[in-house]
CSV table of C-alpha atoms in Angstrom, one decimal:
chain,number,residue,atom,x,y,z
A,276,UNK,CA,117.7,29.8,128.2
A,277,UNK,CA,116.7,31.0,124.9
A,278,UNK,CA,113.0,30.5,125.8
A,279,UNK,CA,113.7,32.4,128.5
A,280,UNK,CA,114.8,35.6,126.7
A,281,UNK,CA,112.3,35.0,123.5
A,282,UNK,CA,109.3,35.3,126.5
A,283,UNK,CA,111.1,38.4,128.4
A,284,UNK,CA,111.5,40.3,124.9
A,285,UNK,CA,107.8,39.0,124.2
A,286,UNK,CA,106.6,40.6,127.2
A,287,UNK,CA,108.9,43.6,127.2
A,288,UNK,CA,107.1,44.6,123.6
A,289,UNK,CA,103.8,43.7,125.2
A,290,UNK,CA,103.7,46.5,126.9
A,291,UNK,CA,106.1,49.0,125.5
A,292,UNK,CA,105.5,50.8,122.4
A,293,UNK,CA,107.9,53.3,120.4
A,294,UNK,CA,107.2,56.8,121.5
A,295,UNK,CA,108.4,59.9,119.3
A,296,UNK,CA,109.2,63.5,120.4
A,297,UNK,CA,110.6,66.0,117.9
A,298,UNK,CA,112.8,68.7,119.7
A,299,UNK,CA,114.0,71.9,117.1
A,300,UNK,CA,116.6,73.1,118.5
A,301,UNK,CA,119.8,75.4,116.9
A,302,UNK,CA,122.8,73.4,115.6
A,303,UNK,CA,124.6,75.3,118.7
A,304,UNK,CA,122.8,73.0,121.1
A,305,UNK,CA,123.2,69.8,119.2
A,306,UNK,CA,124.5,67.2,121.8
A,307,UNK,CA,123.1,69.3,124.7
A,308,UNK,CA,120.9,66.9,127.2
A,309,UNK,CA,117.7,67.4,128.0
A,310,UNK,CA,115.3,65.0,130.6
A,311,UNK,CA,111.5,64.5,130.5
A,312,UNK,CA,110.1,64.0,133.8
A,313,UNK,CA,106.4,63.0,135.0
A,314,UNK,CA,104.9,65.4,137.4
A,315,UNK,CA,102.9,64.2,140.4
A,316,UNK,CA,101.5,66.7,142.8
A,317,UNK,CA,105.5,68.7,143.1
A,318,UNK,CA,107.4,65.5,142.7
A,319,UNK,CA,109.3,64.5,139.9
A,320,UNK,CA,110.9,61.7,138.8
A,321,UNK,CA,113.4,61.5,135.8
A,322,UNK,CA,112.3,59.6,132.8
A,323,UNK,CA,114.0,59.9,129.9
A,324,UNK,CA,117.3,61.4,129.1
A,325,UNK,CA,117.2,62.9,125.5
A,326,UNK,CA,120.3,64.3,123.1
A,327,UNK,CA,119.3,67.2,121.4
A,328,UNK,CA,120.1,67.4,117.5
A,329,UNK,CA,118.4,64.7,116.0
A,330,UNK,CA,114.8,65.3,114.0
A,331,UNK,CA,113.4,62.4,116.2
A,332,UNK,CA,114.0,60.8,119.2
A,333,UNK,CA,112.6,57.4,119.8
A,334,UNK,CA,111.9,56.4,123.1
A,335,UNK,CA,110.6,53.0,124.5
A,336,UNK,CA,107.6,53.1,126.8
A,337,UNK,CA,105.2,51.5,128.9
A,338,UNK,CA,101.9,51.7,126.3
A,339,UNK,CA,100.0,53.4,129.8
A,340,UNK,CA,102.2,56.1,130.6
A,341,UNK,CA,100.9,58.2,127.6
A,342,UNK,CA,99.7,60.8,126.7
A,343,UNK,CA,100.0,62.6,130.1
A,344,UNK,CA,101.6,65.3,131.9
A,345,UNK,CA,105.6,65.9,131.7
A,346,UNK,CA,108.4,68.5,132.2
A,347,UNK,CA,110.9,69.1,129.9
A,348,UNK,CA,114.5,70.3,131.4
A,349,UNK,CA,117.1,71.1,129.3
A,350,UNK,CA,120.4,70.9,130.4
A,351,UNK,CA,122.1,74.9,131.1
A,352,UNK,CA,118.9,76.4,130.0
A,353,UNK,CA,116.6,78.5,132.2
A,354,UNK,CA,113.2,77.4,132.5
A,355,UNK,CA,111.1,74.2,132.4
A,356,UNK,CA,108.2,73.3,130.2
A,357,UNK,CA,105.0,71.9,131.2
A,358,UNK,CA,103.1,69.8,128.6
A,359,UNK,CA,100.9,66.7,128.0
A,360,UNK,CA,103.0,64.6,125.8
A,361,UNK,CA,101.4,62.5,123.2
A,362,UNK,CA,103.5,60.4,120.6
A,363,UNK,CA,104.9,62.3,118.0
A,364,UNK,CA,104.8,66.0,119.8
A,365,UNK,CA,106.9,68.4,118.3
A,366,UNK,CA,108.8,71.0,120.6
A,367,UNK,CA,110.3,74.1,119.3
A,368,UNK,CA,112.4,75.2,122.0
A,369,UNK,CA,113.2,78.9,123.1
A,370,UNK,CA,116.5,79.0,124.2
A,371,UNK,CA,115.8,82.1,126.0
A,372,UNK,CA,113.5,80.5,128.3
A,373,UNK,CA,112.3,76.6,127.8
A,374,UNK,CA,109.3,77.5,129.6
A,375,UNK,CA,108.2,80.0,126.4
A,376,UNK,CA,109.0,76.7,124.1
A,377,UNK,CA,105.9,75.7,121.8
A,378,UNK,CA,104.6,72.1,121.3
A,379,UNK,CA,102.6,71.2,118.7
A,380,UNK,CA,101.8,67.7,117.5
A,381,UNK,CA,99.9,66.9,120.9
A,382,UNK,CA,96.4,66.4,120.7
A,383,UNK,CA,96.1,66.4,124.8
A,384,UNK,CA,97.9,69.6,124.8
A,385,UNK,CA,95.5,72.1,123.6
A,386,UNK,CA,93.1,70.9,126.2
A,387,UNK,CA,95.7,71.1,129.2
A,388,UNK,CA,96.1,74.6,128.0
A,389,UNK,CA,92.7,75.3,128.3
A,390,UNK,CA,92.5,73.8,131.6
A,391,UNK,CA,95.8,75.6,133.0
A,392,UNK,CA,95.1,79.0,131.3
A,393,UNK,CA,91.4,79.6,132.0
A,394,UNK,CA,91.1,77.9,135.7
A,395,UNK,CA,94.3,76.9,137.4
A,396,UNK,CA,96.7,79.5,136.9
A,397,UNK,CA,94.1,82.2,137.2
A,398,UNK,CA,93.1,80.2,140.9
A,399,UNK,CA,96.7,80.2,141.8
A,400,UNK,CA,97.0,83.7,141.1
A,401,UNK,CA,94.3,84.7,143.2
A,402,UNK,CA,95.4,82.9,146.0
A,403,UNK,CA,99.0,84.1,146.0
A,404,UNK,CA,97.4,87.3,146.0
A,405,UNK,CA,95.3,86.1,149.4
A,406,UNK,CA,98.2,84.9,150.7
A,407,UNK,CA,99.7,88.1,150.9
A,408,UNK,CA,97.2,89.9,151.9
A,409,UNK,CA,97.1,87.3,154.8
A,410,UNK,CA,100.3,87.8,156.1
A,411,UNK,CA,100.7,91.4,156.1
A,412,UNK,CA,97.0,90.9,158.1
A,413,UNK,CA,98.5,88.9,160.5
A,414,UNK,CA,101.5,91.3,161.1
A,415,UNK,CA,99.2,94.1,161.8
A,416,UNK,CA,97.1,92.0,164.0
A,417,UNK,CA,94.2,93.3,162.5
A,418,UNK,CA,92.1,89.8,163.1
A,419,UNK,CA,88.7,90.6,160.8
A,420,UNK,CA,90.7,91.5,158.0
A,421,UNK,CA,93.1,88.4,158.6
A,422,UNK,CA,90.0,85.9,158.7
A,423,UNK,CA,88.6,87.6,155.6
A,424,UNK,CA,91.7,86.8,153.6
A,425,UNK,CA,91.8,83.3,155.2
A,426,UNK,CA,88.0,82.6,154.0
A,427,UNK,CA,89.0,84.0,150.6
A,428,UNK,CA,91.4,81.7,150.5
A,429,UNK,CA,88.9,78.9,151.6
A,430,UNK,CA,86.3,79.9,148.9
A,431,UNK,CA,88.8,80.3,146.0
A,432,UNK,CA,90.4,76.5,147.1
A,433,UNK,CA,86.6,75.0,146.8
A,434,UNK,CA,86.0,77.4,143.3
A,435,UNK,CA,88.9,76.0,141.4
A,436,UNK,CA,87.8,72.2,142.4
A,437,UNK,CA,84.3,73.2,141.2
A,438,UNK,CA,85.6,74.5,138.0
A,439,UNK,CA,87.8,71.4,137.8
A,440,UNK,CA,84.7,68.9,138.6
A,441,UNK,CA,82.9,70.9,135.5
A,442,UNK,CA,86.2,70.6,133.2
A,443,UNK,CA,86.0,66.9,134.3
A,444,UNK,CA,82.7,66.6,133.4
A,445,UNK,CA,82.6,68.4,130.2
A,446,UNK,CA,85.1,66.4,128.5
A,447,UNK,CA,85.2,62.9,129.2
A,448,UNK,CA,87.3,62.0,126.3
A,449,UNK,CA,90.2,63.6,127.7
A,450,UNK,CA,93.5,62.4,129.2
A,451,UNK,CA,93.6,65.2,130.8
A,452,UNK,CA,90.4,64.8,132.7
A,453,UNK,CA,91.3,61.4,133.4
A,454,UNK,CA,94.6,63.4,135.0
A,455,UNK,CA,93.0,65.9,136.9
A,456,UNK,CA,90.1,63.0,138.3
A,457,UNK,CA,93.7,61.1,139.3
A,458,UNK,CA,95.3,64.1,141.3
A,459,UNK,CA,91.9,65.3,142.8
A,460,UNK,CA,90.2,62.0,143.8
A,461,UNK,CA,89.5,62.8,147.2
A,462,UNK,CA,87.2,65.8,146.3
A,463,UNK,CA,85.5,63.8,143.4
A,464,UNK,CA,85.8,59.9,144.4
A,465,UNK,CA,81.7,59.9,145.2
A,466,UNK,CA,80.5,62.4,142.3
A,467,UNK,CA,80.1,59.9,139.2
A,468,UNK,CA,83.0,61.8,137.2
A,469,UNK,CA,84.9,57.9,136.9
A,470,UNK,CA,82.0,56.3,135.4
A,471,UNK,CA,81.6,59.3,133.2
A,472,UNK,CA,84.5,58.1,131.6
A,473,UNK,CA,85.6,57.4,128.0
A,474,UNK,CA,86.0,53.5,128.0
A,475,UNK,CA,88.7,54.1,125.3
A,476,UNK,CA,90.9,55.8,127.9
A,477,UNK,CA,91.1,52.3,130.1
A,478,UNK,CA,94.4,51.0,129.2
A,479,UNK,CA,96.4,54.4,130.6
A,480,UNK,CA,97.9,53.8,134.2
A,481,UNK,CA,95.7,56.7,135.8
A,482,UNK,CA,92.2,54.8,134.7
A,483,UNK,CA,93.6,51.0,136.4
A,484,UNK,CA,94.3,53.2,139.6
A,485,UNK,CA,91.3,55.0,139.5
A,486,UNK,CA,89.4,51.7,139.2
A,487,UNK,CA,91.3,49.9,141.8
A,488,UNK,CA,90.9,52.7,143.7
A,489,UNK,CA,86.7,52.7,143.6
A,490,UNK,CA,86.9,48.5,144.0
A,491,UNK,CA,88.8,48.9,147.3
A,492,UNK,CA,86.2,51.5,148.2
A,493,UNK,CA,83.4,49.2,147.1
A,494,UNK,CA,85.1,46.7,149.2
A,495,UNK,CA,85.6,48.4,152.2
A,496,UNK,CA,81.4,49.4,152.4
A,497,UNK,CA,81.1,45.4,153.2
């Protein structure tokens, strides 16, 4: 029995390592709860519960689940925050609007930043903007302008992957490439960008399913 237990604790801290995340928050929130949750194309999944007003909160996790992307939620707050969480991030949170919260402390962060600002909120903007113009196209039954608004939408769709492909490419250090390969493998799976790679970035859980992913594709050719 007690070999039992020393071998499950052995192989809990295996693969688990202490994880830190620093939330400032005012004493008024002290106690308040806040989640982190992963984000995987619109889903989310709950993954740690955390008690606001203590300097640092330690939190036990799988050593291949970091850094990467997470939401922050905090509990009677408006907003949600978006971030790639490394060990040891710091948060200051606005308690106006989580969303406007800065990290710090992250060295993934900076890059999704880059990524987000420059490329994908700028894409998503545009194609809101198409989207509109698409409907009220369609209402009017004016059918050149509708396709033209459908093609934009077609040609901004196949931009952003381009850009995303060259962001990919560019640094391939990066969890957050190694993120963006995961949740766009479809449109990159026969382009090189996996064995562009950083070995280093092997052990995370997004680099063992890429790699299974391009052995069962391997496999599959025979």
């Amino acid at each position: 029995m007690y070999k039992l237990l020393f071998l499950l604790a052995f192989v809990t801290n295996a693969f688990s390592q202490n994880v830190k995340i620093s939330i400032a928050a005012p004493a008024v929130l002290s106690g308040r709860k806040a989640i982190l949750l992963t984000r995987e194309k619109g889903f989310a999944a709950v993954v740690h519960s955390i008690k606001l007003g203590f300097d640092t909160t330690h939190l036990q996790m799988d050593r291949n689940l970091v850094p990467d992307l997470y939401q922050l939620q905090v509990s009677q707050m408006k907003g949600s925050l978006t971030f790639f969480f490394d060990s040891g991030t710091q948060v200051r949170l606005d308690t106006t609007d989580v969303s406007k919260s800065v990290v710090t402390h992250s060295k993934s962060n900076p890059e999704w930043r880059m990524y987000w600002d420059s490329i994908q909120q700028p894409s998503d903007a545009r194609l809101n903007a198409y989207a509109v113009k698409e409907v009220r196209a369609r209402r009017k039954n004016q059918t050149d302008s509708l396709n033209y608004w459908v093609a934009q939408q077609d040609f901004e769709r196949q931009e952003v992957l381009s850009k995303t492909g060259k962001f990919i490419f560019d640094h391939p250090h990066s969890y957050v490439s190694l993120y963006l390969l995961k949740n766009n493998w479809y449109a990159f799976k026969n382009q090189g960008l996996f064995e562009r790679l950083d070995p280093a970035l092997a052990h995370h859980k997004n680099y063992k399913l890429l790699k299974e992913k391009k052995r069962v594709a391997k496999t599959s050719l025979y």
